[in-house]
Short mmCIF file of C-alpha atoms in Angstrom, two decimals:
data_model
loop_
_atom_site.label_atom_id
_atom_site.label_comp_id
_atom_site.label_asym_id
_atom_site.label_seq_id
_atom_site.Cartn_x
_atom_site.Cartn_y
_atom_site.Cartn_z
CA MET A 1 0.00 0.00 0.00
CA SER A 2 1.35 3.37 -1.02
CA CYS A 3 1.40 6.34 1.35
CA ARG A 4 1.62 8.73 -1.54
CA ALA A 5 -1.39 11.01 -1.93
CA PRO A 6 -3.01 11.28 -5.36
CA VAL A 7 -1.71 14.21 -7.40
CA THR A 8 -3.63 16.05 -10.09
CA LEU A 9 -2.10 18.80 -12.19
CA ILE A 10 -4.66 21.02 -13.92
CA ILE A 11 -3.48 22.54 -17.19
CA ALA A 12 -5.63 25.10 -19.01
CA THR A 13 -5.07 26.15 -22.59
CA ALA A 14 -4.84 29.80 -23.57
CA GLY A 15 -4.67 31.49 -26.94
CA HIS A 16 -6.42 32.78 -30.01
CA VAL A 17 -8.99 30.81 -31.97
CA ASP A 18 -7.50 28.46 -34.62
CA HIS A 19 -4.02 28.41 -33.11
CA GLY A 20 -4.24 24.71 -32.26
CA LYS A 21 -5.22 24.45 -28.59
CA THR A 22 -7.69 21.60 -29.09
CA SER A 23 -5.48 19.62 -31.47
CA LEU A 24 -2.55 20.01 -29.07
CA VAL A 25 -4.61 18.64 -26.17
CA LYS A 26 -5.73 15.79 -28.41
CA GLU A 27 -2.12 14.95 -29.30
CA LEU A 28 -1.06 15.04 -25.63
CA SER A 29 -4.02 13.17 -24.14
CA GLY A 30 -5.65 11.24 -26.97
CA VAL A 31 -8.97 13.00 -26.25
CA ASP A 32 -10.81 15.31 -28.66
CA THR A 33 -12.24 17.94 -26.31
CA ASP A 34 -14.65 19.33 -28.90
CA ARG A 35 -17.76 17.26 -28.20
CA LEU A 36 -20.58 19.33 -29.65
CA GLU A 37 -21.75 18.89 -33.24
CA GLU A 38 -21.57 22.68 -33.71
CA GLU A 39 -17.95 22.71 -32.50
CA LYS A 40 -16.99 20.04 -35.00
CA HIS A 41 -18.94 21.74 -37.81
CA ARG A 42 -17.51 25.23 -37.15
CA GLY A 43 -14.03 23.98 -36.23
CA LEU A 44 -13.84 25.97 -33.00
CA SER A 45 -14.41 25.34 -29.32
CA ILE A 46 -17.57 26.82 -27.81
CA GLU A 47 -17.70 25.08 -24.44
CA LEU A 48 -14.98 23.98 -22.07
CA GLY A 49 -13.42 20.69 -23.07
CA TYR A 50 -11.87 18.22 -20.65
CA ALA A 51 -9.22 15.56 -21.10
CA PHE A 52 -7.38 13.42 -18.58
CA LEU A 53 -4.04 11.70 -18.80
CA GLN A 54 -3.15 9.08 -16.19
CA VAL A 55 0.58 9.47 -15.53
CA ASP A 56 0.89 6.64 -13.03
CA SER A 57 -1.31 4.94 -10.43
CA SER A 58 -1.67 8.12 -8.36
CA SER A 59 -0.91 11.01 -10.73
CA THR A 60 -3.23 12.57 -13.28
CA ILE A 61 -2.89 15.50 -15.64
CA SER A 62 -6.22 17.20 -16.30
CA PHE A 63 -6.54 19.43 -19.34
CA ILE A 64 -9.13 22.17 -19.63
CA ASP A 65 -9.38 23.30 -23.23
CA VAL A 66 -10.95 26.76 -23.40
CA PRO A 67 -12.51 28.57 -26.35
CA GLY A 68 -10.27 31.12 -28.03
CA HIS A 69 -12.95 33.28 -29.60
CA HIS A 70 -13.58 36.65 -27.90
CA ARG A 71 -17.32 35.96 -27.70
CA PHE A 72 -16.62 33.10 -25.29
CA ILE A 73 -14.31 34.92 -22.85
CA ASN A 74 -16.67 34.24 -19.90
CA THR A 75 -16.43 30.52 -20.64
CA MET A 76 -12.65 30.82 -20.82
CA ILE A 77 -12.57 32.55 -17.42
CA SER A 78 -14.64 29.82 -15.79
CA GLY A 79 -12.30 27.19 -17.18
CA VAL A 80 -8.98 28.65 -16.11
CA CYS A 81 -9.84 29.70 -12.55
CA SER A 82 -8.60 26.39 -11.12
CA ALA A 83 -5.54 25.96 -13.35
CA ASP A 84 -2.12 25.17 -11.94
CA LEU A 85 -0.44 25.85 -15.28
CA ALA A 86 -1.36 27.57 -18.54
CA LEU A 87 -0.45 26.07 -21.88
CA VAL A 88 -0.15 29.23 -24.02
CA VAL A 89 -0.61 28.34 -27.67
CA VAL A 90 0.52 30.72 -30.44
CA ALA A 91 0.50 29.95 -34.16
CA ALA A 92 3.84 30.70 -35.82
CA HIS A 93 2.26 32.08 -38.98
CA GLU A 94 -0.08 34.52 -37.15
CA GLY A 95 1.71 35.42 -33.94
CA ALA A 96 0.17 36.60 -30.69
CA MET A 97 -3.33 37.83 -31.44
CA PRO A 98 -5.78 39.90 -29.36
CA GLN A 99 -7.30 36.85 -27.64
CA THR A 100 -3.82 35.53 -26.82
CA ILE A 101 -3.06 38.72 -24.89
CA GLU A 102 -6.56 38.80 -23.38
CA HIS A 103 -6.14 35.22 -22.14
CA LEU A 104 -2.74 36.03 -20.64
CA GLU A 105 -4.18 39.04 -18.80
CA VAL A 106 -7.05 36.93 -17.41
CA LEU A 107 -4.60 34.26 -16.26
CA ARG A 108 -2.42 36.88 -14.57
CA LEU A 109 -5.42 38.44 -12.80
CA LEU A 110 -6.54 35.01 -11.59
CA GLY A 111 -3.11 34.32 -10.12
CA VAL A 112 -1.88 31.64 -12.53
CA ASP A 113 1.89 31.89 -12.43
CA HIS A 114 3.15 28.80 -14.24
CA TYR A 115 3.25 28.80 -18.03
CA VAL A 116 4.43 26.73 -20.96
CA ILE A 117 4.51 28.43 -24.35
CA VAL A 118 3.82 26.25 -27.38
CA ILE A 119 4.40 27.70 -30.83
CA THR A 120 2.25 25.72 -33.24
CA HIS A 121 1.92 25.53 -37.03
CA ILE A 122 5.67 25.89 -37.42
CA ASP A 123 5.31 24.10 -40.76
CA LYS A 124 3.36 27.08 -42.14
CA ILE A 125 6.35 29.41 -42.22
CA ASP A 126 9.47 29.26 -44.35
CA VAL A 127 12.35 27.33 -42.78
CA SER A 128 14.73 30.28 -43.22
CA ARG A 129 12.42 32.53 -41.15
CA ARG A 130 11.69 30.11 -38.31
CA SER A 131 14.33 31.12 -35.78
CA GLY A 132 13.53 34.82 -36.14
CA VAL A 133 9.77 34.22 -35.88
CA ILE A 134 10.18 31.99 -32.84
CA LYS A 135 12.41 34.53 -31.08
CA ALA A 136 9.96 37.39 -31.79
CA LEU A 137 6.94 35.38 -30.67
CA LEU A 138 8.57 34.34 -27.41
CA ALA A 139 9.58 37.93 -26.68
CA SER A 140 6.05 39.16 -27.44
CA VAL A 141 4.29 36.57 -25.28
CA LYS A 142 6.74 36.79 -22.40
CA THR A 143 6.02 40.51 -21.97
CA HIS A 144 2.57 39.44 -20.73
CA VAL A 145 3.66 36.42 -18.68
CA PRO A 146 4.36 37.19 -15.01
CA MET A 147 7.33 34.81 -14.86
CA ALA A 148 10.82 35.77 -15.91
CA SER A 149 11.19 32.56 -17.86
CA CYS A 150 9.08 29.61 -18.82
CA PRO A 151 9.64 26.59 -21.02
CA SER A 152 8.71 26.81 -24.67
CA PHE A 153 8.20 24.25 -27.41
CA VAL A 154 7.79 24.44 -31.17
CA VAL A 155 5.45 21.95 -32.82
CA SER A 156 3.65 21.20 -36.04
CA ASN A 157 0.20 20.04 -35.04
#
């Protein structure tokens, strides 16, 4: 019998619509968090989506996938209020958009202070421009993140 208490890490997504939050959660957890027919038809999250990843017998990562569209900011707020960490998703070919910054401000106001930045759609920009784009995106996002540094990843999802 283990004396170790169960551990759950709650990770909320943050970022602009169509930057790949839902597909990233699906790749990490195996769960498509868009459940509604309208979400699938429109290709955007409307309600909060949930996914769970069992790490070991007593550790779970819970993902809360929030909508990125400005019309659903109240839904986003209700989803991130219990987050331990924010997965900030920014598309390489579009950069930080208004909802990206709005989400970061909400997270800051709610006291979320752990972040991971994921730059998605890296395949949509020319290889010769990638390092400059990545550097600029990280600098832009980090001006709104209350931590001096946070891990970042570049993916093609």
